[in-house]
CSV table of C-alpha atoms and ligand atoms in Angstrom, one decimal:
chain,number,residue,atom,x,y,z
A,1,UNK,CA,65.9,46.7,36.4
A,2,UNK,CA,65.8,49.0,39.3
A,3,UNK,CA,63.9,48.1,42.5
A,4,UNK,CA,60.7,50.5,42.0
A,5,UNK,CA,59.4,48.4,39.0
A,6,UNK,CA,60.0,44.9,41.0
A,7,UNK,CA,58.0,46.2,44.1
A,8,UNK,CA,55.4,48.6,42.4
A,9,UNK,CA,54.2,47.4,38.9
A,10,UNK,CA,53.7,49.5,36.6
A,11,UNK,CA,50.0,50.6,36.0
A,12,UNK,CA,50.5,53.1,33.6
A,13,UNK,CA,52.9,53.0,30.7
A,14,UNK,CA,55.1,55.8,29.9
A,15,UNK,CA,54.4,58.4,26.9
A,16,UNK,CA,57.2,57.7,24.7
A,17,UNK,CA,58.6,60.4,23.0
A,18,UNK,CA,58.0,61.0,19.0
A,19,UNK,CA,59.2,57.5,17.0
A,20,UNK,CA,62.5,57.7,16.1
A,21,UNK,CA,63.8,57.0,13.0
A,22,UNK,CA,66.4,54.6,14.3
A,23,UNK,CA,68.2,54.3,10.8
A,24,UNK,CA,69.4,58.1,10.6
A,25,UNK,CA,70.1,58.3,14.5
A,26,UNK,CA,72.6,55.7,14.0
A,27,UNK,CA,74.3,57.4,11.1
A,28,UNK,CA,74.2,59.7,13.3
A,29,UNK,CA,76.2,58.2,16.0
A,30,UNK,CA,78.8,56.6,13.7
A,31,UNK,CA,79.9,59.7,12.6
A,32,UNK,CA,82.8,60.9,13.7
A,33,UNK,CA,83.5,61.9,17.2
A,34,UNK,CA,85.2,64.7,19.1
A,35,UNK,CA,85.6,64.7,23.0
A,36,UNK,CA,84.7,68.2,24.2
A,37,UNK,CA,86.8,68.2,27.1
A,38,UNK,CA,86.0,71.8,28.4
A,39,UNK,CA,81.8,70.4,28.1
A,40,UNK,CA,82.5,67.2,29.9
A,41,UNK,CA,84.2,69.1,32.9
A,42,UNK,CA,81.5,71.1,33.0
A,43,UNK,CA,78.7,68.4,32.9
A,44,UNK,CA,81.2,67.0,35.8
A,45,UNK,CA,80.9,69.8,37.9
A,46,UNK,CA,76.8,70.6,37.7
A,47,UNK,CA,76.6,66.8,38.9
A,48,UNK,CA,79.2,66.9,41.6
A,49,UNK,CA,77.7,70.1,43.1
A,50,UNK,CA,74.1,67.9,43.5
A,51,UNK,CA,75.4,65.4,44.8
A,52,UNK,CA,79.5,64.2,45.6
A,53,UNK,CA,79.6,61.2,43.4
A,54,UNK,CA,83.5,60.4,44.9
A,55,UNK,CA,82.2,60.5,48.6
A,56,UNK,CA,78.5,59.9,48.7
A,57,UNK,CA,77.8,56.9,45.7
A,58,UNK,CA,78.6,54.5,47.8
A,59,UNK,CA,78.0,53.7,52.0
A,60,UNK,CA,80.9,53.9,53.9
A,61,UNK,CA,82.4,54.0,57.2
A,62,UNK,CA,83.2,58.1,56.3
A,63,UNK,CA,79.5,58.8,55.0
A,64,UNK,CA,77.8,56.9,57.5
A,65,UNK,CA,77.0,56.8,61.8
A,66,UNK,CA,76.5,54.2,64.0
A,67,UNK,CA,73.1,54.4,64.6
A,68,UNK,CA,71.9,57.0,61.8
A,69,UNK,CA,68.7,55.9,60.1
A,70,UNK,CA,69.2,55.2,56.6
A,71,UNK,CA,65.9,56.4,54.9
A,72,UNK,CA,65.0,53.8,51.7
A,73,UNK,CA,64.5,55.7,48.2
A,74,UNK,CA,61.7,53.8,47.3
A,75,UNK,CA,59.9,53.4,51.0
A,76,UNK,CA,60.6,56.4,51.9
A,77,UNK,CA,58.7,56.3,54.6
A,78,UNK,CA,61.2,53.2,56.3
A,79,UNK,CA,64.4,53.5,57.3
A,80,UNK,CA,67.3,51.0,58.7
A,81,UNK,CA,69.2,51.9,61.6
A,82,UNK,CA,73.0,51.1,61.0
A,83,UNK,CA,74.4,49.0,63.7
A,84,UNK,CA,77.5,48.8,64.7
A,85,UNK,CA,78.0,45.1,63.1
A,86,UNK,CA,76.4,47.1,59.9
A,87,UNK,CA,78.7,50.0,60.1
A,88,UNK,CA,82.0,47.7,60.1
A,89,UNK,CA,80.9,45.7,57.0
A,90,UNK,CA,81.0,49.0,55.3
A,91,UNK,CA,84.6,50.3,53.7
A,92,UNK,CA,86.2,52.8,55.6
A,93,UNK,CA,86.3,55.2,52.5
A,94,UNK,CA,85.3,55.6,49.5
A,95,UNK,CA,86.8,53.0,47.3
A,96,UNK,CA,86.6,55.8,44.4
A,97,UNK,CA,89.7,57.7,43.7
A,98,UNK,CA,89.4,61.6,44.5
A,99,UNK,CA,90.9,62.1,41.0
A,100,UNK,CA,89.2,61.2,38.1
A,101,UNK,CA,89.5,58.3,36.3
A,102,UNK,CA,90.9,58.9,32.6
A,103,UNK,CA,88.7,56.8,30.5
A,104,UNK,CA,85.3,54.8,31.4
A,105,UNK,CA,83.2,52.4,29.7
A,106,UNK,CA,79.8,52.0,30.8
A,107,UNK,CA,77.7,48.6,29.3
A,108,UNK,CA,74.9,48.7,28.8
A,109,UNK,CA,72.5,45.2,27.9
A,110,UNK,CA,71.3,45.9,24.7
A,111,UNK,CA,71.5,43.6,22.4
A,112,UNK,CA,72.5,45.8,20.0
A,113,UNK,CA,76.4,45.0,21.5
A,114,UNK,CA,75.5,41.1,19.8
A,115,UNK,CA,78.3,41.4,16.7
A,116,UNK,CA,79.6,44.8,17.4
A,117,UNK,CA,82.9,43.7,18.5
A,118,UNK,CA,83.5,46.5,21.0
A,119,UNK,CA,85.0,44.2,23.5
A,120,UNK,CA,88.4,45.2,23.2
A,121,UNK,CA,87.6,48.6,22.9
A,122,UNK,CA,85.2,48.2,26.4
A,123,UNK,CA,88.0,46.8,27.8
A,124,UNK,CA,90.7,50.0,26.9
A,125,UNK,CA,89.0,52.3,29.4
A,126,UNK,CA,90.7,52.1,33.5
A,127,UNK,CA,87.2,51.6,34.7
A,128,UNK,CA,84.4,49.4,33.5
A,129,UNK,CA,80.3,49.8,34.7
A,130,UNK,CA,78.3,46.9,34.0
A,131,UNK,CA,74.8,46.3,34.9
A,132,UNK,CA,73.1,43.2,36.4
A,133,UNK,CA,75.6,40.7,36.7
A,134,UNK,CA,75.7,40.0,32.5
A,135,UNK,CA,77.5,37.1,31.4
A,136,UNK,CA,81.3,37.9,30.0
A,137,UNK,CA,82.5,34.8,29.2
A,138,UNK,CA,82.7,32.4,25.9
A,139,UNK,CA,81.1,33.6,22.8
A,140,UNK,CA,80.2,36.9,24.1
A,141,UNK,CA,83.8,37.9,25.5
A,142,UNK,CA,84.0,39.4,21.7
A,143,UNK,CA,81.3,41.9,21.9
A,144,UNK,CA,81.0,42.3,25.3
A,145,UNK,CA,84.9,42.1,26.8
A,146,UNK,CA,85.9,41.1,29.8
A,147,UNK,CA,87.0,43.9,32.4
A,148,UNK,CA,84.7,44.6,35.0
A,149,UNK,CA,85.1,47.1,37.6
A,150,UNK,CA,81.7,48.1,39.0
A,151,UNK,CA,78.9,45.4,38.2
A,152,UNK,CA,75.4,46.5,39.3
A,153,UNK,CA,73.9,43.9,41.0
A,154,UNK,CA,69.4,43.8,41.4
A,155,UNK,CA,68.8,42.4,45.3
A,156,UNK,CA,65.3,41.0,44.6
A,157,UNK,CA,65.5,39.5,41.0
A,158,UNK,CA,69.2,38.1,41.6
A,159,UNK,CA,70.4,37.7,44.6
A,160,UNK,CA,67.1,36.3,46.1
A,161,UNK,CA,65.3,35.0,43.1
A,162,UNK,CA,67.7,33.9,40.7
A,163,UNK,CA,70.1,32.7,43.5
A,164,UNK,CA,68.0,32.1,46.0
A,165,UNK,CA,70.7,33.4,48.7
A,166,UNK,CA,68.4,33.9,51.1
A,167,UNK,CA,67.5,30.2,51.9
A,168,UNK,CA,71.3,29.9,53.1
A,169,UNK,CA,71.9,26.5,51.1
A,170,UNK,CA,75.4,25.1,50.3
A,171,UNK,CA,74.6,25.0,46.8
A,172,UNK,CA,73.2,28.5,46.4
A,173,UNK,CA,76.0,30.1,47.8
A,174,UNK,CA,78.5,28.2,45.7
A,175,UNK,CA,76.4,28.9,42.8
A,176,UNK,CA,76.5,32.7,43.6
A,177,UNK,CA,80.2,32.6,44.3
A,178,UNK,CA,81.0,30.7,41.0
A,179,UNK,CA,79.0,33.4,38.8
A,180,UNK,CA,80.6,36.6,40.7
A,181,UNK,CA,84.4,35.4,40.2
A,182,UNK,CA,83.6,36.5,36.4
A,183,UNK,CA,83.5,40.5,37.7
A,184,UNK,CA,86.1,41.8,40.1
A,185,UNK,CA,86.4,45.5,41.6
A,186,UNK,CA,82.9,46.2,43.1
A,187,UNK,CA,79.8,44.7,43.3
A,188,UNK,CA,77.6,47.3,44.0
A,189,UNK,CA,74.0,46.1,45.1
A,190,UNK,CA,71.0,48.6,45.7
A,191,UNK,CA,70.0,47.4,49.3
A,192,UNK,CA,68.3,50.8,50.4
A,193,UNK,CA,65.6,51.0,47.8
A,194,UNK,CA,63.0,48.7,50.0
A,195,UNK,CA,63.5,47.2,53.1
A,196,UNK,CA,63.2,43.6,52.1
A,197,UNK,CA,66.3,44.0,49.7
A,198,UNK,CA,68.3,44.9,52.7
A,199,UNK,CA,68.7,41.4,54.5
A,200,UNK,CA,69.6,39.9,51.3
A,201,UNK,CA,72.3,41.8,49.8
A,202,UNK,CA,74.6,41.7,53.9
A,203,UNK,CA,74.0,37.8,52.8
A,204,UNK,CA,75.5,38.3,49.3
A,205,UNK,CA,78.3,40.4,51.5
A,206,UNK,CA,78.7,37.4,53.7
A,207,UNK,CA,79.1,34.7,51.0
A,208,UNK,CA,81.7,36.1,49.4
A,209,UNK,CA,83.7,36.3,52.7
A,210,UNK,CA,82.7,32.7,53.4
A,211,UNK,CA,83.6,32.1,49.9
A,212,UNK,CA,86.8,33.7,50.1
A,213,UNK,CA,86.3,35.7,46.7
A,214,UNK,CA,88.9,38.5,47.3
A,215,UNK,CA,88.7,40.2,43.6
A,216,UNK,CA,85.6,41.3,44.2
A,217,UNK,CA,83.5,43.5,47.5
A,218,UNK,CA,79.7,43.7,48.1
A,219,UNK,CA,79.2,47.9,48.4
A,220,UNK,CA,75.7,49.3,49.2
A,221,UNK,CA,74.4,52.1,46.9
A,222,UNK,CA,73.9,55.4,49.3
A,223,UNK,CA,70.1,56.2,49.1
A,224,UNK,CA,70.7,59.8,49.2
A,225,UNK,CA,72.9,59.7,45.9
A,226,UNK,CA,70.3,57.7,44.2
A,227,UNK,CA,67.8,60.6,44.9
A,228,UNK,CA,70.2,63.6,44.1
A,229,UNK,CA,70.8,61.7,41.0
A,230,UNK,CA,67.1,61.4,40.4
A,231,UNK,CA,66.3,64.8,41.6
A,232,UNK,CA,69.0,65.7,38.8
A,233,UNK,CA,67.5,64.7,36.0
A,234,UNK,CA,63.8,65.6,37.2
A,235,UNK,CA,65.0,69.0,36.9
A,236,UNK,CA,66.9,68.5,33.0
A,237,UNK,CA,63.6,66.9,31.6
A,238,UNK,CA,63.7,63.3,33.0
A,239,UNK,CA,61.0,62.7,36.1
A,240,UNK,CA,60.6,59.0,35.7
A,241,UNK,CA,62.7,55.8,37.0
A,242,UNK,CA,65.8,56.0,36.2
A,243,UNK,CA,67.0,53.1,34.7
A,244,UNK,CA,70.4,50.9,36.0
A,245,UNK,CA,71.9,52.2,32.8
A,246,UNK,CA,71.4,56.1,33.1
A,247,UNK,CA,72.2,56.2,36.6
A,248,UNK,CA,75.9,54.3,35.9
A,249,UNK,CA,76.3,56.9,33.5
A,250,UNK,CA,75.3,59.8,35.8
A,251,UNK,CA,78.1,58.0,38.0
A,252,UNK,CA,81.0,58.0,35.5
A,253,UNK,CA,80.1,61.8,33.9
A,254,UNK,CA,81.0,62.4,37.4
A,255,UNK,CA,84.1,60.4,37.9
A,256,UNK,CA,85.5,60.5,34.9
A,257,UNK,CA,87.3,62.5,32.2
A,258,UNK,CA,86.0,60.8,29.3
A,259,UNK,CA,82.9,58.5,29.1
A,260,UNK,CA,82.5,55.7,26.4
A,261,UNK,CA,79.2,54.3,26.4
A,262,UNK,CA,78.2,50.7,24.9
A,263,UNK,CA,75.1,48.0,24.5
A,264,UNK,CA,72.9,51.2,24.6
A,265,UNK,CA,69.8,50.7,21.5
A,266,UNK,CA,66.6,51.0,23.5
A,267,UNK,CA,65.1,50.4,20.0
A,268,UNK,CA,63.4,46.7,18.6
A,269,UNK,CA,65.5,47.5,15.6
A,270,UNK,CA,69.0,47.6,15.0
A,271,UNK,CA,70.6,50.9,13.6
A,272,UNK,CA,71.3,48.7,10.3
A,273,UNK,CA,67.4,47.5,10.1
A,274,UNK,CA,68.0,44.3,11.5
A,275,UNK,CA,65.4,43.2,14.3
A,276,UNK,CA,66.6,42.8,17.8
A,277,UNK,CA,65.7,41.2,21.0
A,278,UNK,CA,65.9,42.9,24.6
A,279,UNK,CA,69.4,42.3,25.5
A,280,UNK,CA,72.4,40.5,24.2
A,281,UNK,CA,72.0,37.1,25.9
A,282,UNK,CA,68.2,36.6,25.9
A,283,UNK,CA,67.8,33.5,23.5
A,284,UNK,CA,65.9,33.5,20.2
A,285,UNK,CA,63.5,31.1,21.9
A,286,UNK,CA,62.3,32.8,25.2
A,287,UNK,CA,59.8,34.9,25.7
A,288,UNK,CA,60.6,38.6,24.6
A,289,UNK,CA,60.0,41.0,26.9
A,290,UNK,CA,59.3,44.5,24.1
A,291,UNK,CA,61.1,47.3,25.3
A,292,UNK,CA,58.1,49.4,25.4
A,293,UNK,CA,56.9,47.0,28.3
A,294,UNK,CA,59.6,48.2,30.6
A,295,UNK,CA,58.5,51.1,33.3
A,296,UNK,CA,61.5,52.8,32.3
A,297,UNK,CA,61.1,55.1,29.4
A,298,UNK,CA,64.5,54.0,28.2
A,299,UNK,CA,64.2,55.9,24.6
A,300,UNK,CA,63.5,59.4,26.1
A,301,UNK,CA,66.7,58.5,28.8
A,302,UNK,CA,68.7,57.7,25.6
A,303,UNK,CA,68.0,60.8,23.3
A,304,UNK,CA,69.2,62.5,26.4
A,305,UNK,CA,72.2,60.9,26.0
A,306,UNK,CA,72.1,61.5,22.4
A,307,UNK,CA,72.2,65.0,22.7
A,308,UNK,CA,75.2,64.7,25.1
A,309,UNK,CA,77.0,62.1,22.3
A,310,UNK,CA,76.6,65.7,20.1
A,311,UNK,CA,77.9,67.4,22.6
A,312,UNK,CA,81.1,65.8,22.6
A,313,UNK,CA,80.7,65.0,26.6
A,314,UNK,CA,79.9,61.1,25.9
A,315,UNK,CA,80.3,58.9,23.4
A,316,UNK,CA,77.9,55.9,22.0
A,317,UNK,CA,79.3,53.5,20.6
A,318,UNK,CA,76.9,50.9,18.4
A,319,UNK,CA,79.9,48.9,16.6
A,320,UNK,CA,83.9,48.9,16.0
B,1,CDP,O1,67.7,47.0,35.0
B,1,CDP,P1,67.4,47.6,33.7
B,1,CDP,O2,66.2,47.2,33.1
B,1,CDP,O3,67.5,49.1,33.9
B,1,CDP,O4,68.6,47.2,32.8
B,1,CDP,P2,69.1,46.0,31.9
B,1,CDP,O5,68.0,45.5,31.0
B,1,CDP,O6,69.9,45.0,32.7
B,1,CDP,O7,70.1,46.8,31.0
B,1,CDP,C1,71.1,47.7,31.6
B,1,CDP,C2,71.0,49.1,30.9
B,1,CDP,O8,71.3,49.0,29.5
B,1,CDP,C3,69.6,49.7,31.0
B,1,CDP,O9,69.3,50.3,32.2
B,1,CDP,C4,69.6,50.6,29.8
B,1,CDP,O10,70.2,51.9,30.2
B,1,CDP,C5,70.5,49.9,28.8
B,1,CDP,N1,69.7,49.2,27.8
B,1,CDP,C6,69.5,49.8,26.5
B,1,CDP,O11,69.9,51.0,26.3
B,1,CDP,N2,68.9,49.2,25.5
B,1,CDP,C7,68.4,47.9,25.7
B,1,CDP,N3,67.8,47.3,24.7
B,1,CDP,C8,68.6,47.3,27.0
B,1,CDP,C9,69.3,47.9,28.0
């Protein structure tokens, strides 16, 4: 989940669009698909004239001052001066190529990825998008493969409350270091959403130094790309909190050439009939969180998507 629903609960649910009849949208997506190279390019280009995915996505040494106040996207009304220790921690450029990458898989947590057996086909793309630090490993590897290249990672629910890093105990850290060395490439933590997620994710930065975990770098999302981004999709019919998923999306539409998307089935039942849980690794036996009970309205994001799958400028994938 993004910050905003962590630090400002929900009070009022989101309209959800019309029901959807999941059964004939997922007949729908398994038809078959053509890449409409000249559409995605275009998509590319509307994003990348909002907002510089390449240069501005993440915080670096090239997109940042010593000294400049980084204004928070949820708090907007705080802002974190960089200091010059701050500044150094950050990578001199942008660790994103300037050309774009030829094939992308973004993974989503649906558990609608449970028995699809995409993983080798997640895997195929040069660049893989995860969200929130899912497992990979074991039974899953299957369905969910193993490539990770930019894994989303949530300050306050992980790296403080699930791993407690901010207590500075041996055991944390090592625990926080063991579970990373699954994901390599980037770790890309939101720390400019609300101030209190900032102290917490230089920690996560300086345990895997300590650590010595060299696959893998702690990046800050840029604020002022998370609002473009927003702003974005405000204006195409979207004004609500964007979830992890959309926003990785937005991200590789503006990256890459051609975008596969997986683990995406906002939807209690399974395009087959079958009933699902939240996402692929919640158990049978623990509490289940429905879909409609998150702030995000994750079905109206999706049919967005939808419409781009018909496009020809994405694809969704729901099995092999
Ligand atoms: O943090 P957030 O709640 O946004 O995400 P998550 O539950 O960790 O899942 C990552 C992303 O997968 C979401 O942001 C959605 O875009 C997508 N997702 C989905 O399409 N259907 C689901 N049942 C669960 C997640």
């Amino acid at each position: 989940r993004l910050l905003a629903e962590l630090v400002s609960p929900v009070t009022t649910q989101q309209p959800t669009t019309a029901p959807v009849d999941v059964r004939t949208l997922g007949q729908d997506l398994l038809l078959p698909w053509r890449h409409n190279r000249s559409a995605s390019r275009h998509l590319m280009d509307e994003i990348n004239n909002c907002t510089n995915t390449q240069a501005d996505a993440i915080l670096t040494r090239t997109n940042t001052r010593v000294g400049q106040k980084i204004r928070y996207y949820i708090q907007h009304e705080k802002t974190f001066q960089a200091s010059r220790g701050f500044y150094n921690t950050l990578p001199r450029d942008s660790p994103l190529p300037a050309t774009p990458y030829r094939r992308c898989s973004v993974v989503g947590n649906g558990a609608v990825l449970l028995g699809s057996g995409c993983g080798q086909e997640i895997d195929r793309a040069d660049f893989v998008f995860r969200s929130n630090l899912p497992p990979l490993t074991g039974n899953f590897t299957r369905d969910t493969g193993q490539k990770a290249n930019w894994t989303t990672v949530n300050p306050i629910s992980q790296l403080n409350w699930r791993f407690n890093l901010l207590s500075n105990k041996p055991a944390n850290k090592d625990k926080f270091a063991r579970h990373v060395r699954q994901y390599s490439g980037l770790l890309w933590v939101s720390a400019f959403g609300v101030k209190a997620a900032t102290t917490v994710s230089v920690r996560a930065q300086r345990v895997l130094r300590e650590k010595n975990v060299k696959s893998l770098g702690v990046v800050y999302g840029n604020p002022r790309h998370f609002a473009a981004v927003r702003d974005y999709w405000a204006y195409n019919g979207l004004s609500m909190r964007l979830s992890t998923g959309i926003y990785l999306t937005t991200i590789a539409l503006s990256t890459c050439d051609e975008v596969h998307l997986f683990g995406f089935w906002p939807f209690d039942v399974s395009h087959s009939g079958e009933k699902l849980l939240y996402h692929y690794y919640d158990k049978p036996d623990t509490k289940k969180k429905p879909i409609s009970a998150s702030p995000h309205n994750m079905p109206k994001e999706f049919l967005k998507l939808v419409n781009l799958h018909r496009s020809g400028i994405l694809k969704i994938h729901l099995e092999t």
